[in-house]
Short mmCIF file of C-alpha atoms and ligand atoms in Angstrom, two decimals:
data_model
loop_
_atom_site.label_atom_id
_atom_site.label_comp_id
_atom_site.label_asym_id
_atom_site.label_seq_id
_atom_site.Cartn_x
_atom_site.Cartn_y
_atom_site.Cartn_z
CA MET A 276 41.97 -123.67 -23.01
CA PHE A 277 38.82 -124.93 -24.73
CA ARG A 278 40.09 -128.39 -25.64
CA THR A 279 38.93 -131.40 -23.66
CA THR A 280 40.85 -134.60 -23.10
CA GLY A 281 38.87 -137.63 -24.11
CA ILE A 282 38.42 -141.07 -22.66
CA THR A 283 40.39 -144.03 -24.09
CA LEU A 284 38.06 -146.76 -25.37
CA GLY A 285 38.68 -150.44 -26.04
CA VAL A 286 36.90 -153.79 -26.17
CA ILE A 287 37.70 -157.02 -24.33
CA ALA A 288 36.33 -160.53 -24.46
CA LYS A 289 34.80 -162.23 -21.42
CA ASP A 290 38.16 -163.25 -19.86
CA LEU A 291 38.02 -160.38 -17.38
CA GLU A 292 41.01 -161.35 -15.19
CA ASN A 293 43.32 -160.67 -18.13
CA SER A 294 42.38 -156.98 -18.41
CA PRO A 295 41.78 -155.70 -14.93
CA SER A 296 39.93 -152.43 -14.38
CA ASP A 297 39.11 -150.62 -11.14
CA ALA A 298 35.42 -151.35 -11.56
CA LEU A 299 33.25 -153.81 -13.45
CA VAL A 300 29.79 -152.52 -14.42
CA ILE A 301 26.91 -154.88 -15.12
CA GLY A 302 23.29 -153.95 -15.84
CA VAL A 303 20.05 -154.36 -13.93
CA ALA A 304 16.68 -153.58 -15.51
CA GLN A 305 13.34 -152.79 -13.88
CA GLY A 306 11.11 -155.74 -14.70
CA PRO A 307 7.36 -156.02 -13.99
CA GLU A 308 8.08 -158.25 -10.99
CA GLY A 309 11.24 -156.59 -9.75
CA PRO A 310 14.88 -156.13 -10.73
CA ILE A 311 16.34 -158.29 -13.50
CA LEU A 312 20.07 -158.93 -13.74
CA LEU A 313 21.01 -158.42 -17.39
CA ALA A 314 23.31 -160.77 -19.33
CA ASN A 315 26.82 -160.49 -17.89
CA PRO A 316 30.21 -162.20 -17.92
CA LEU A 317 30.10 -163.43 -14.28
CA SER A 318 30.21 -167.14 -13.54
CA ALA A 319 26.75 -168.74 -13.41
CA GLU A 320 27.21 -169.26 -9.68
CA ALA A 321 28.11 -165.66 -8.90
CA ALA A 322 25.39 -164.28 -11.17
CA GLY A 323 22.81 -166.60 -9.60
CA THR A 324 23.68 -165.52 -6.05
CA LEU A 325 23.67 -161.86 -7.04
CA ALA A 326 20.29 -162.13 -8.79
CA LEU A 327 18.76 -163.53 -5.61
CA SER A 328 20.04 -160.71 -3.40
CA LEU A 329 19.13 -157.73 -5.62
CA ARG A 330 15.95 -156.85 -3.72
CA HIS A 331 17.66 -157.09 -0.34
CA LEU A 332 20.41 -154.82 -1.58
CA GLY A 333 17.81 -152.22 -2.53
CA VAL A 334 18.71 -152.54 -6.20
CA THR A 335 15.69 -151.74 -8.38
CA GLY A 336 17.26 -151.25 -11.81
CA ALA A 337 15.91 -147.68 -12.01
CA ASN A 338 17.67 -145.22 -14.30
CA ASP A 339 20.81 -143.69 -12.82
CA GLN A 340 21.17 -146.26 -10.04
CA ALA A 341 24.84 -147.19 -9.60
CA HIS A 342 25.02 -149.56 -6.68
CA ARG A 343 28.59 -150.43 -5.58
CA LEU A 344 29.59 -153.81 -4.14
CA PRO A 345 32.99 -155.30 -3.34
CA GLY A 346 34.53 -156.79 -6.48
CA LEU A 347 34.40 -160.53 -7.06
CA PRO A 348 37.88 -162.15 -7.32
CA GLU A 349 36.90 -163.71 -10.65
CA THR A 350 36.53 -160.26 -12.26
CA GLY A 351 39.88 -158.75 -11.35
CA ALA A 352 38.13 -155.47 -10.38
CA ALA A 353 38.01 -153.94 -6.89
CA VAL A 354 34.40 -152.81 -7.29
CA LEU A 355 31.34 -154.40 -8.85
CA VAL A 356 28.77 -151.83 -9.97
CA LEU A 357 25.11 -152.59 -10.64
CA ALA A 358 23.94 -149.98 -13.13
CA GLY A 359 20.22 -149.28 -13.58
CA ALA A 360 18.94 -149.56 -17.15
CA GLY A 361 15.37 -148.54 -16.30
CA ARG A 362 12.17 -150.12 -17.57
CA LEU A 363 12.64 -152.18 -20.72
CA SER A 364 10.14 -152.01 -23.54
CA GLY A 365 10.39 -155.24 -25.52
CA GLY A 366 13.31 -157.62 -25.17
CA ALA A 367 16.69 -156.08 -25.93
CA LEU A 368 18.03 -152.77 -24.66
CA SER A 369 17.72 -149.94 -27.19
CA GLU A 370 20.90 -148.18 -28.27
CA GLU A 371 19.86 -145.08 -26.34
CA THR A 372 19.26 -147.16 -23.19
CA LEU A 373 22.79 -148.54 -23.57
CA ARG A 374 24.19 -145.04 -24.08
CA ARG A 375 22.36 -143.69 -21.05
CA THR A 376 23.19 -146.63 -18.77
CA ALA A 377 26.88 -146.66 -19.69
CA GLY A 378 27.09 -142.86 -19.51
CA SER A 379 25.44 -142.66 -16.11
CA ALA A 380 27.75 -145.31 -14.64
CA ILE A 381 30.90 -143.73 -16.08
CA ARG A 382 29.78 -140.29 -14.88
CA GLN A 383 29.14 -141.55 -11.34
CA LEU A 384 32.39 -143.54 -11.21
CA ALA A 385 34.51 -140.40 -11.69
CA GLY A 386 37.61 -140.72 -9.54
CA LEU A 387 38.34 -144.27 -10.72
CA PRO A 388 40.87 -144.41 -13.58
CA SER A 389 39.53 -147.44 -15.43
CA VAL A 390 36.15 -149.13 -15.80
CA THR A 391 34.95 -152.21 -17.66
CA LEU A 392 31.40 -151.98 -19.01
CA ALA A 393 29.74 -155.36 -19.34
CA LEU A 394 26.31 -154.45 -20.70
CA PRO A 395 24.49 -156.71 -23.19
CA THR A 396 25.72 -155.86 -26.70
CA ALA A 397 24.15 -157.77 -29.59
CA SER A 398 25.72 -155.82 -32.44
CA LEU A 399 28.45 -153.45 -33.51
CA ALA A 400 25.94 -150.60 -33.18
CA ASP A 401 25.34 -151.60 -29.55
CA VAL A 402 29.09 -151.47 -28.86
CA GLY A 403 29.14 -148.02 -30.46
CA ALA A 404 26.26 -146.88 -28.26
CA VAL A 405 27.98 -148.05 -25.04
CA ALA A 406 31.18 -146.34 -26.18
CA GLU A 407 29.38 -143.07 -26.98
CA GLY A 408 27.65 -143.11 -23.61
CA ALA A 409 31.00 -143.64 -21.89
CA ALA A 410 32.66 -140.84 -23.87
CA MET A 411 29.87 -138.40 -22.97
CA GLY A 412 29.70 -139.58 -19.35
CA ALA A 413 33.43 -139.00 -18.84
CA TYR A 414 33.07 -135.24 -18.78
CA SER A 415 33.91 -132.70 -16.17
CA TYR A 416 34.10 -128.94 -16.32
CA THR A 417 36.46 -127.72 -13.62
CA GLY A 418 35.88 -124.12 -14.62
CA HIS A 419 38.08 -121.34 -13.33
CA ARG A 420 38.69 -122.62 -9.80
CA SER A 421 42.10 -121.74 -8.40
CA SER A 422 42.39 -125.28 -7.04
CA THR A 423 40.87 -128.50 -8.31
CA GLU A 424 41.68 -130.33 -5.08
CA GLY A 425 38.84 -132.59 -4.02
CA LEU A 426 37.40 -132.75 -7.52
CA LYS A 427 37.31 -136.20 -9.10
CA ASP A 428 38.86 -136.78 -12.49
CA PRO A 429 36.57 -138.34 -15.09
CA VAL A 430 37.18 -142.02 -15.88
CA ALA A 431 40.19 -142.15 -18.22
CA ARG A 432 39.75 -145.60 -19.74
CA ALA A 433 36.67 -147.67 -20.51
CA LEU A 434 36.78 -151.24 -21.76
CA ILE A 435 33.64 -152.68 -23.29
CA CYS A 436 33.17 -156.36 -22.59
CA THR A 437 31.61 -157.91 -25.72
CA ASP A 438 31.70 -160.82 -28.14
CA VAL A 439 32.45 -158.35 -30.95
CA GLN A 440 36.10 -158.68 -32.03
CA ALA A 441 38.49 -155.80 -31.35
CA ARG A 442 39.42 -155.36 -35.04
CA ASP A 443 35.73 -155.17 -36.01
CA ALA A 444 34.98 -152.68 -33.25
CA GLN A 445 37.78 -150.19 -33.93
CA ALA A 446 35.81 -148.00 -36.35
CA VAL A 447 32.79 -147.61 -34.05
CA LEU A 448 35.08 -146.89 -31.07
CA ASP A 449 36.90 -144.19 -33.05
CA ARG A 450 33.60 -142.62 -34.10
CA ALA A 451 32.31 -142.73 -30.51
CA ALA A 452 35.45 -141.04 -29.18
CA LEU A 453 35.16 -138.36 -31.85
CA ILE A 454 31.45 -137.74 -31.14
CA GLY A 455 32.26 -137.59 -27.43
CA ARG A 456 34.94 -134.97 -28.05
CA ALA A 457 32.55 -132.87 -30.18
CA VAL A 458 29.76 -133.03 -27.57
CA ASN A 459 32.16 -132.29 -24.71
CA ALA A 460 33.80 -129.38 -26.51
CA THR A 461 30.32 -127.91 -27.08
CA ARG A 462 29.54 -128.28 -23.36
CA THR A 463 32.78 -126.57 -22.36
CA LEU A 464 32.11 -123.58 -24.62
CA VAL A 465 28.59 -123.24 -23.19
CA ASN A 466 29.90 -123.50 -19.61
CA GLN A 467 32.41 -120.67 -20.02
CA PRO A 468 31.64 -117.55 -18.00
CA PRO A 469 30.55 -114.71 -20.29
CA ASN A 470 33.49 -112.48 -19.31
CA HIS A 471 35.81 -115.21 -20.61
CA LEU A 472 33.79 -116.19 -23.69
CA TYR A 473 32.82 -113.06 -25.64
CA PRO A 474 32.62 -112.58 -29.41
CA GLU A 475 36.34 -112.09 -30.03
CA SER A 476 37.44 -114.94 -27.74
CA PHE A 477 34.75 -117.23 -29.19
CA ALA A 478 36.25 -116.63 -32.67
CA GLU A 479 39.69 -117.49 -31.22
CA ALA A 480 38.28 -120.63 -29.59
CA ALA A 481 36.91 -121.74 -32.98
CA LYS A 482 40.42 -121.46 -34.45
CA GLU A 483 41.93 -123.32 -31.52
CA LEU A 484 39.42 -126.19 -31.75
CA ALA A 485 39.97 -126.45 -35.51
CA GLU A 486 43.76 -126.85 -35.27
CA GLY A 487 45.00 -129.73 -37.37
CA LEU A 488 41.67 -130.24 -39.17
CA PRO A 489 41.13 -129.59 -42.91
CA VAL A 490 38.88 -126.53 -42.45
CA THR A 491 39.22 -122.88 -43.41
CA ILE A 492 38.16 -120.23 -40.91
CA THR A 493 37.18 -116.68 -41.85
CA VAL A 494 36.40 -114.06 -39.20
CA TRP A 495 34.44 -110.88 -39.91
CA ASP A 496 35.38 -108.20 -37.36
CA GLU A 497 33.21 -105.13 -36.73
CA THR A 498 34.88 -103.13 -39.51
CA ARG A 499 34.20 -105.78 -42.14
CA LEU A 500 30.68 -106.43 -40.80
CA GLU A 501 29.99 -102.69 -41.19
CA LYS A 502 31.48 -102.51 -44.67
CA GLU A 503 29.45 -105.46 -45.95
CA GLY A 504 26.19 -104.50 -44.24
CA PHE A 505 25.60 -107.15 -41.56
CA GLY A 506 23.05 -104.99 -39.78
CA GLY A 507 21.53 -107.75 -37.62
CA ILE A 508 24.76 -108.85 -35.92
CA LEU A 509 26.00 -105.25 -35.62
CA GLY A 510 22.69 -103.98 -34.27
CA VAL A 511 22.49 -106.60 -31.52
CA GLY A 512 26.17 -106.12 -30.64
CA ARG A 513 25.95 -102.34 -30.52
CA GLY A 514 25.18 -102.07 -26.81
CA SER A 515 28.27 -104.01 -25.77
CA SER A 516 31.88 -102.91 -25.36
CA ARG A 517 32.80 -106.32 -26.81
CA GLN A 518 32.52 -106.08 -30.60
CA PRO A 519 30.53 -108.73 -32.52
CA ARG A 520 31.93 -111.30 -34.94
CA LEU A 521 30.77 -113.50 -37.79
CA VAL A 522 32.82 -116.68 -38.13
CA LYS A 523 32.67 -119.02 -41.13
CA VAL A 524 34.11 -122.50 -40.68
CA GLU A 525 34.34 -124.28 -44.00
CA TYR A 526 35.08 -127.94 -44.66
CA SER A 527 35.20 -128.44 -48.42
CA PRO A 528 36.68 -131.81 -49.41
CA THR A 529 37.39 -132.27 -53.13
CA LYS A 530 35.36 -135.49 -53.07
CA ALA A 531 32.22 -133.66 -51.80
CA THR A 532 28.98 -134.80 -53.41
CA LYS A 533 26.58 -132.75 -51.25
CA SER A 534 26.69 -129.41 -49.47
CA ILE A 535 25.13 -128.11 -46.28
CA ALA A 536 25.28 -124.85 -44.35
CA LEU A 537 24.75 -124.71 -40.58
CA VAL A 538 23.95 -121.35 -38.99
CA GLY A 539 24.31 -120.92 -35.21
CA LYS A 540 23.07 -118.31 -32.75
CA GLY A 541 26.10 -117.13 -30.77
CA ILE A 542 24.87 -114.63 -28.19
CA THR A 543 27.69 -114.88 -25.63
CA PHE A 544 25.41 -113.21 -23.09
CA ASP A 545 21.78 -112.19 -23.43
CA THR A 546 20.67 -109.56 -20.94
CA GLY A 547 17.74 -108.77 -23.22
CA GLY A 548 19.27 -105.36 -23.98
CA ILE A 549 17.02 -102.34 -23.33
CA SER A 550 14.07 -104.79 -23.14
CA ILE A 551 16.00 -106.15 -20.17
CA LYS A 552 15.37 -109.54 -18.61
CA PRO A 553 14.53 -110.06 -14.91
CA ALA A 554 17.59 -110.63 -12.67
CA LEU A 555 16.49 -114.07 -11.49
CA GLY A 556 18.23 -116.74 -13.56
CA MET A 557 19.80 -114.27 -15.98
CA GLY A 558 23.16 -116.00 -15.56
CA GLU A 559 21.81 -118.93 -17.56
CA MET A 560 21.95 -116.65 -20.57
CA LYS A 561 25.69 -117.36 -20.82
CA SER A 562 24.41 -120.42 -22.69
CA ASP A 563 22.77 -118.32 -25.41
CA MET A 564 25.65 -119.17 -27.74
CA ALA A 565 24.94 -122.91 -27.63
CA GLY A 566 23.69 -123.01 -31.24
CA ALA A 567 26.96 -121.55 -32.53
CA ALA A 568 28.95 -124.01 -30.39
CA VAL A 569 26.88 -126.89 -31.80
CA VAL A 570 27.34 -125.93 -35.47
CA LEU A 571 31.07 -125.30 -34.95
CA ASN A 572 31.69 -128.68 -33.35
CA THR A 573 29.45 -130.48 -35.84
CA VAL A 574 31.45 -129.21 -38.81
CA LEU A 575 34.72 -130.02 -37.02
CA ALA A 576 33.45 -133.56 -36.34
CA VAL A 577 32.39 -134.02 -39.97
CA ALA A 578 35.85 -132.84 -41.06
CA ALA A 579 37.53 -135.22 -38.62
CA LEU A 580 35.36 -138.08 -39.93
CA GLY A 581 36.31 -137.11 -43.48
CA LEU A 582 32.74 -137.30 -44.81
CA PRO A 583 32.43 -136.37 -48.52
CA ILE A 584 30.15 -133.39 -47.80
CA LYS A 585 30.89 -129.70 -48.07
CA ALA A 586 29.86 -128.40 -44.64
CA THR A 587 29.99 -124.76 -43.65
CA ALA A 588 29.23 -123.38 -40.19
CA TRP A 589 28.24 -119.73 -39.79
CA LEU A 590 28.65 -118.51 -36.21
CA CYS A 591 26.65 -115.30 -35.60
CA ILE A 592 28.27 -113.93 -32.46
CA ALA A 593 27.35 -110.86 -30.42
CA GLU A 594 26.72 -109.83 -26.83
CA ASN A 595 23.26 -108.38 -26.11
CA MET A 596 23.78 -105.57 -23.56
CA PRO A 597 21.89 -102.43 -22.56
CA SER A 598 23.83 -99.15 -22.83
CA GLY A 599 23.62 -95.68 -24.32
CA ALA A 600 24.68 -97.21 -27.63
CA ALA A 601 22.26 -100.15 -27.51
CA LEU A 602 19.38 -100.88 -29.86
CA ARG A 603 16.12 -99.20 -28.85
CA PRO A 604 12.70 -100.78 -29.22
CA ALA A 605 11.37 -99.21 -32.47
CA ASP A 606 14.81 -99.02 -34.13
CA VAL A 607 14.93 -100.30 -37.70
CA LEU A 608 17.88 -102.45 -38.85
CA THR A 609 18.94 -103.37 -42.35
CA VAL A 610 19.88 -107.02 -42.45
CA TYR A 611 22.62 -108.34 -44.79
CA GLY A 612 21.12 -108.34 -48.29
CA GLY A 613 18.84 -105.34 -47.67
CA LYS A 614 15.66 -106.47 -45.87
CA THR A 615 14.65 -104.15 -43.03
CA VAL A 616 13.42 -105.15 -39.57
CA GLU A 617 11.68 -103.10 -36.93
CA VAL A 618 13.06 -104.15 -33.55
CA LEU A 619 10.02 -104.01 -31.29
CA ASP A 620 11.72 -106.03 -28.56
CA THR A 621 15.50 -106.02 -28.14
CA ASP A 622 15.26 -109.35 -26.30
CA ALA A 623 14.20 -111.07 -29.54
CA GLU A 624 17.81 -110.68 -30.71
CA GLY A 625 18.64 -114.22 -31.79
CA ARG A 626 16.48 -113.99 -34.90
CA LEU A 627 18.25 -110.73 -35.84
CA VAL A 628 21.77 -112.19 -35.85
CA LEU A 629 20.54 -115.40 -37.53
CA ALA A 630 18.90 -113.34 -40.30
CA ASP A 631 22.35 -112.06 -41.36
CA GLY A 632 23.77 -115.58 -41.14
CA LEU A 633 20.95 -117.18 -43.16
CA VAL A 634 21.33 -114.63 -45.97
CA ALA A 635 25.13 -115.10 -46.05
CA ALA A 636 24.76 -118.90 -46.02
CA SER A 637 22.13 -118.77 -48.80
CA ARG A 638 24.46 -116.84 -51.14
CA GLN A 639 26.62 -119.98 -51.45
CA LYS A 640 23.56 -121.98 -52.53
CA PRO A 641 24.10 -125.08 -50.40
CA ASP A 642 21.74 -128.05 -50.90
CA THR A 643 20.36 -127.59 -47.37
CA ILE A 644 20.49 -125.01 -44.57
CA ILE A 645 19.94 -125.84 -40.91
CA ASP A 646 20.08 -123.24 -38.17
CA VAL A 647 20.48 -124.05 -34.48
CA ALA A 648 19.54 -121.61 -31.73
CA THR A 649 18.52 -121.14 -28.12
CA LEU A 650 15.84 -118.99 -29.65
CA THR A 651 12.71 -118.80 -27.53
CA GLY A 652 11.36 -119.23 -24.01
CA ALA A 653 8.24 -120.49 -25.81
CA GLN A 654 10.20 -123.62 -26.78
CA LEU A 655 10.48 -124.50 -23.08
CA ILE A 656 6.78 -123.91 -22.54
CA ALA A 657 5.79 -126.10 -25.50
CA LEU A 658 8.32 -128.94 -25.27
CA GLY A 659 9.98 -128.68 -21.88
CA THR A 660 13.63 -128.91 -20.95
CA ARG A 661 14.72 -132.02 -22.84
CA THR A 662 13.07 -131.94 -26.27
CA ALA A 663 14.26 -129.66 -29.06
CA GLY A 664 11.75 -128.21 -31.54
CA VAL A 665 12.30 -128.55 -35.29
CA MET A 666 10.53 -126.43 -37.91
CA GLY A 667 10.99 -125.68 -41.59
CA SER A 668 10.80 -127.49 -44.94
CA ASP A 669 9.02 -130.82 -44.53
CA SER A 670 11.80 -132.80 -46.23
CA VAL A 671 14.51 -131.48 -43.88
CA THR A 672 12.47 -131.60 -40.66
CA ALA A 673 11.41 -135.20 -41.34
CA ALA A 674 14.98 -136.27 -42.10
CA LEU A 675 16.28 -134.48 -38.99
CA LYS A 676 13.64 -136.15 -36.84
CA SER A 677 14.65 -139.59 -38.04
CA SER A 678 18.38 -138.85 -37.61
CA ALA A 679 17.63 -137.62 -34.07
CA ASP A 680 15.77 -140.87 -33.35
CA ARG A 681 18.78 -142.86 -34.57
CA ALA A 682 21.20 -140.71 -32.56
CA GLY A 683 19.04 -141.06 -29.43
CA GLU A 684 18.17 -137.37 -29.05
CA LEU A 685 14.72 -135.89 -28.44
CA VAL A 686 13.57 -133.66 -31.30
CA TRP A 687 9.93 -132.89 -32.13
CA PRO A 688 8.43 -131.19 -35.25
CA MET A 689 6.25 -128.10 -34.87
CA PRO A 690 4.07 -126.59 -37.63
CA LEU A 691 4.47 -123.21 -39.31
CA PRO A 692 0.84 -122.24 -39.96
CA GLU A 693 0.45 -119.60 -42.65
CA GLU A 694 -1.46 -117.08 -40.50
CA LEU A 695 1.63 -116.42 -38.38
CA ARG A 696 3.32 -114.52 -41.19
CA SER A 697 1.01 -111.48 -41.03
CA GLY A 698 1.64 -111.31 -37.28
CA ILE A 699 5.14 -109.97 -37.97
CA ASP A 700 4.08 -107.28 -40.44
CA SER A 701 5.48 -103.85 -39.54
CA GLN A 702 4.18 -100.32 -40.22
CA VAL A 703 7.69 -99.00 -40.93
CA ALA A 704 9.86 -101.90 -42.12
CA ASP A 705 9.67 -105.15 -44.12
CA LEU A 706 9.16 -107.12 -40.93
CA ALA A 707 8.86 -106.75 -37.16
CA ASN A 708 10.98 -108.96 -34.91
CA ILE A 709 8.04 -110.05 -32.72
CA GLY A 710 4.40 -111.00 -33.25
CA GLU A 711 1.84 -112.02 -30.68
CA PRO A 712 3.44 -113.69 -27.66
CA ASN A 713 1.62 -117.04 -27.93
CA GLY A 714 3.38 -119.53 -30.16
CA ASP A 715 6.59 -117.51 -30.37
CA MET A 716 8.67 -120.64 -31.12
CA MET A 717 6.83 -120.87 -34.43
CA THR A 718 6.67 -117.10 -35.04
CA ALA A 719 10.44 -116.91 -34.64
CA ALA A 720 10.84 -119.67 -37.24
CA VAL A 721 8.47 -117.89 -39.64
CA PHE A 722 10.65 -114.79 -39.20
CA LEU A 723 13.82 -116.77 -39.99
CA ARG A 724 12.22 -118.32 -43.10
CA GLU A 725 12.06 -114.84 -44.65
CA PHE A 726 15.86 -114.82 -44.82
CA VAL A 727 16.40 -118.22 -46.44
CA GLY A 728 17.40 -117.64 -50.06
CA ASN A 729 16.58 -119.46 -53.28
CA ASP A 730 18.43 -122.10 -55.27
CA ALA A 731 19.49 -121.69 -58.93
CA GLU A 732 15.94 -122.55 -60.09
CA GLY A 733 14.36 -119.92 -57.88
CA ALA A 734 12.88 -122.30 -55.29
CA GLN A 735 13.61 -121.70 -51.60
CA ILE A 736 16.61 -123.70 -50.36
CA PRO A 737 15.42 -126.62 -48.17
CA TRP A 738 15.83 -125.37 -44.60
CA ALA A 739 15.17 -126.36 -41.01
CA HIS A 740 15.44 -124.57 -37.69
CA LEU A 741 16.26 -126.31 -34.40
CA ASP A 742 15.18 -124.46 -31.24
CA ILE A 743 17.33 -125.83 -28.40
CA ALA A 744 16.49 -123.21 -25.72
CA GLY A 745 15.53 -125.89 -23.17
CA PRO A 746 17.66 -128.97 -23.91
CA SER A 747 20.97 -127.15 -24.46
CA PHE A 748 21.35 -126.30 -20.77
CA ASN A 749 20.63 -128.51 -17.78
CA ASN A 750 19.99 -126.42 -14.69
CA GLY A 751 18.88 -129.47 -12.73
CA SER A 752 20.84 -132.50 -11.55
CA PRO A 753 22.94 -134.61 -13.91
CA TYR A 754 21.24 -137.69 -15.40
CA GLY A 755 22.34 -140.44 -17.78
CA TYR A 756 25.30 -139.09 -19.75
CA THR A 757 24.05 -135.51 -19.30
CA PRO A 758 26.02 -133.29 -16.91
CA GLU A 759 24.91 -130.07 -15.24
CA GLN A 760 24.93 -126.93 -17.41
CA GLY A 761 25.91 -127.32 -21.09
CA THR A 762 24.60 -130.57 -22.60
CA GLY A 763 25.99 -130.50 -26.16
CA CYS A 764 22.55 -131.52 -27.45
CA THR A 765 21.93 -131.90 -31.22
CA VAL A 766 25.61 -132.39 -32.16
CA ARG A 767 24.88 -136.12 -32.45
CA THR A 768 21.69 -135.50 -34.41
CA LEU A 769 23.47 -133.26 -36.91
CA VAL A 770 26.50 -135.53 -37.42
CA THR A 771 24.12 -138.48 -37.88
CA TYR A 772 22.03 -136.39 -40.30
CA MET A 773 25.09 -135.79 -42.46
CA GLU A 774 26.06 -139.45 -42.39
CA ASP A 775 22.46 -140.28 -43.36
CA MET A 776 22.59 -137.71 -46.23
CA LEU A 777 25.18 -139.91 -47.90
CA THR A 778 22.98 -142.99 -47.90
CA VAL A 779 20.03 -141.45 -49.79
N1 BES B 14 17.76 -116.39 -25.47
C1 BES B 14 16.37 -116.15 -25.31
C2 BES B 14 15.55 -117.43 -25.32
C3 BES B 14 15.75 -118.37 -24.16
C4 BES B 14 14.94 -118.31 -23.05
C5 BES B 14 16.74 -119.34 -24.21
C6 BES B 14 15.13 -119.19 -22.00
C7 BES B 14 16.92 -120.23 -23.16
C8 BES B 14 16.11 -120.15 -22.05
C9 BES B 14 15.87 -115.25 -26.44
O1 BES B 14 16.79 -114.35 -26.93
C10 BES B 14 14.75 -114.44 -25.87
O2 BES B 14 15.00 -113.68 -25.00
N2 BES B 14 13.54 -114.64 -26.41
C11 BES B 14 12.41 -113.93 -25.97
C12 BES B 14 11.62 -113.51 -27.18
C13 BES B 14 10.45 -112.62 -26.88
C14 BES B 14 10.93 -111.26 -26.45
C15 BES B 14 9.60 -112.50 -28.13
C16 BES B 14 11.56 -114.83 -25.07
O3 BES B 14 11.43 -116.03 -25.40
O4 BES B 14 11.09 -114.38 -24.05
MN1 MN B 15 16.83 -112.54 -25.87
ZN1 ZN B 16 18.75 -114.85 -26.75
#
């Protein structure tokens, strides 16, 4: 139910007639003096004629343009597509521009079974970027419609036209397909309606997605959570008739040289609880489990890649509902490990479930801990809808930022100024779950830091927190390789981060 079928990827040389596709895509960039036809496999004559008519066709090269023309006989494709690559800075297209251009074209060509992408690729990494864009662009969520008639199937096969040899490209194509599957599986979990995806069914989905992979899954049900004292997850889940869960997904290869724990916020629906949210837009809060979906699919991807890293995902899953049993503002919870928290606002629930998860993750003393969460509305105010915030230990935030840059995702570091800590002092408990409203993205991170444990030498385990409240869910129109609703953001950053861990 939660699995997605992926696109088939391949490479071909410039002899297009020998591998016909339904459409051939070539690129157009926005130059200072008008549209520029990018390097392509058309004959010089055809390319020359086309370049001259771009303006008259209304082709500008802007991002997300996908202008369709009748196919040229020499290409063996019924349609020729001019895909906008946007404004170029410098000479060559960046990897992210390739990803976005390929992804946008593949997304808009849904309904056609096969597409050839002839964008300029100078390296193996460029081929990988085009392939990743295609894999992420070939996504559709058909949801729970009783009929899918009239809906277009995503492109099933993409061939990348390049000088890179097929045998050299195979590894980057395999990685791209795998990354695409991880991102798309994350999107599908986020898109699920909250009456279909609730704590128990999320735990089942984790098992289903992990089938065939070398990972061990442990599920804490409400009885075990109670017995072991997971007061944060239990407290938040108390108002719901759907019982909370903690899920541990562990990939522990014998050849592991490093270890990392990923902790994800898995609120399957956030009404705010007794501190209830306004009705307008509340449905978006089905996406409040995106962090847990990201850490799950990241660990599954790392297992599928066979990286020599011990990677453990902790999914902190609960539904935040108001009821006679729900948390009250002023209640005090005891988090796993014994710290107490005064819940002044039941809508600041993500930090409560993550507190349990961070303590549990710390007990295993991994080299690094990263948590991922749709944590604060303040993230959207500070960084908008497309850029995730990263906070925490300088070493981890800096490394995450550079992995994000390499992966082509927008992540920006925010500070954790010392004065914020006293803002969450409580009269009756160790901590309060809210401070002053301004700067809550950072306050929430300062709260989380209190639950990160120490290593064997007594120093705090290097830790970072990713706030993905904005970029995890697209409530606007699709763009580039990004669909409506769940985006799957930061899966690529985290997989890249783990690959990068092995090179230092
Ligand atoms: N899940 C929300 C944060 C959120 C808001 C995610 C918008 C995505 C889009 C979180 O649980 C929340 O409600 N945070 C409160 C905290 C406040 C009460 C301190 C918020 O940001 O308003
Ligand atoms: Mn909330
Ligand atoms: Zn929430």
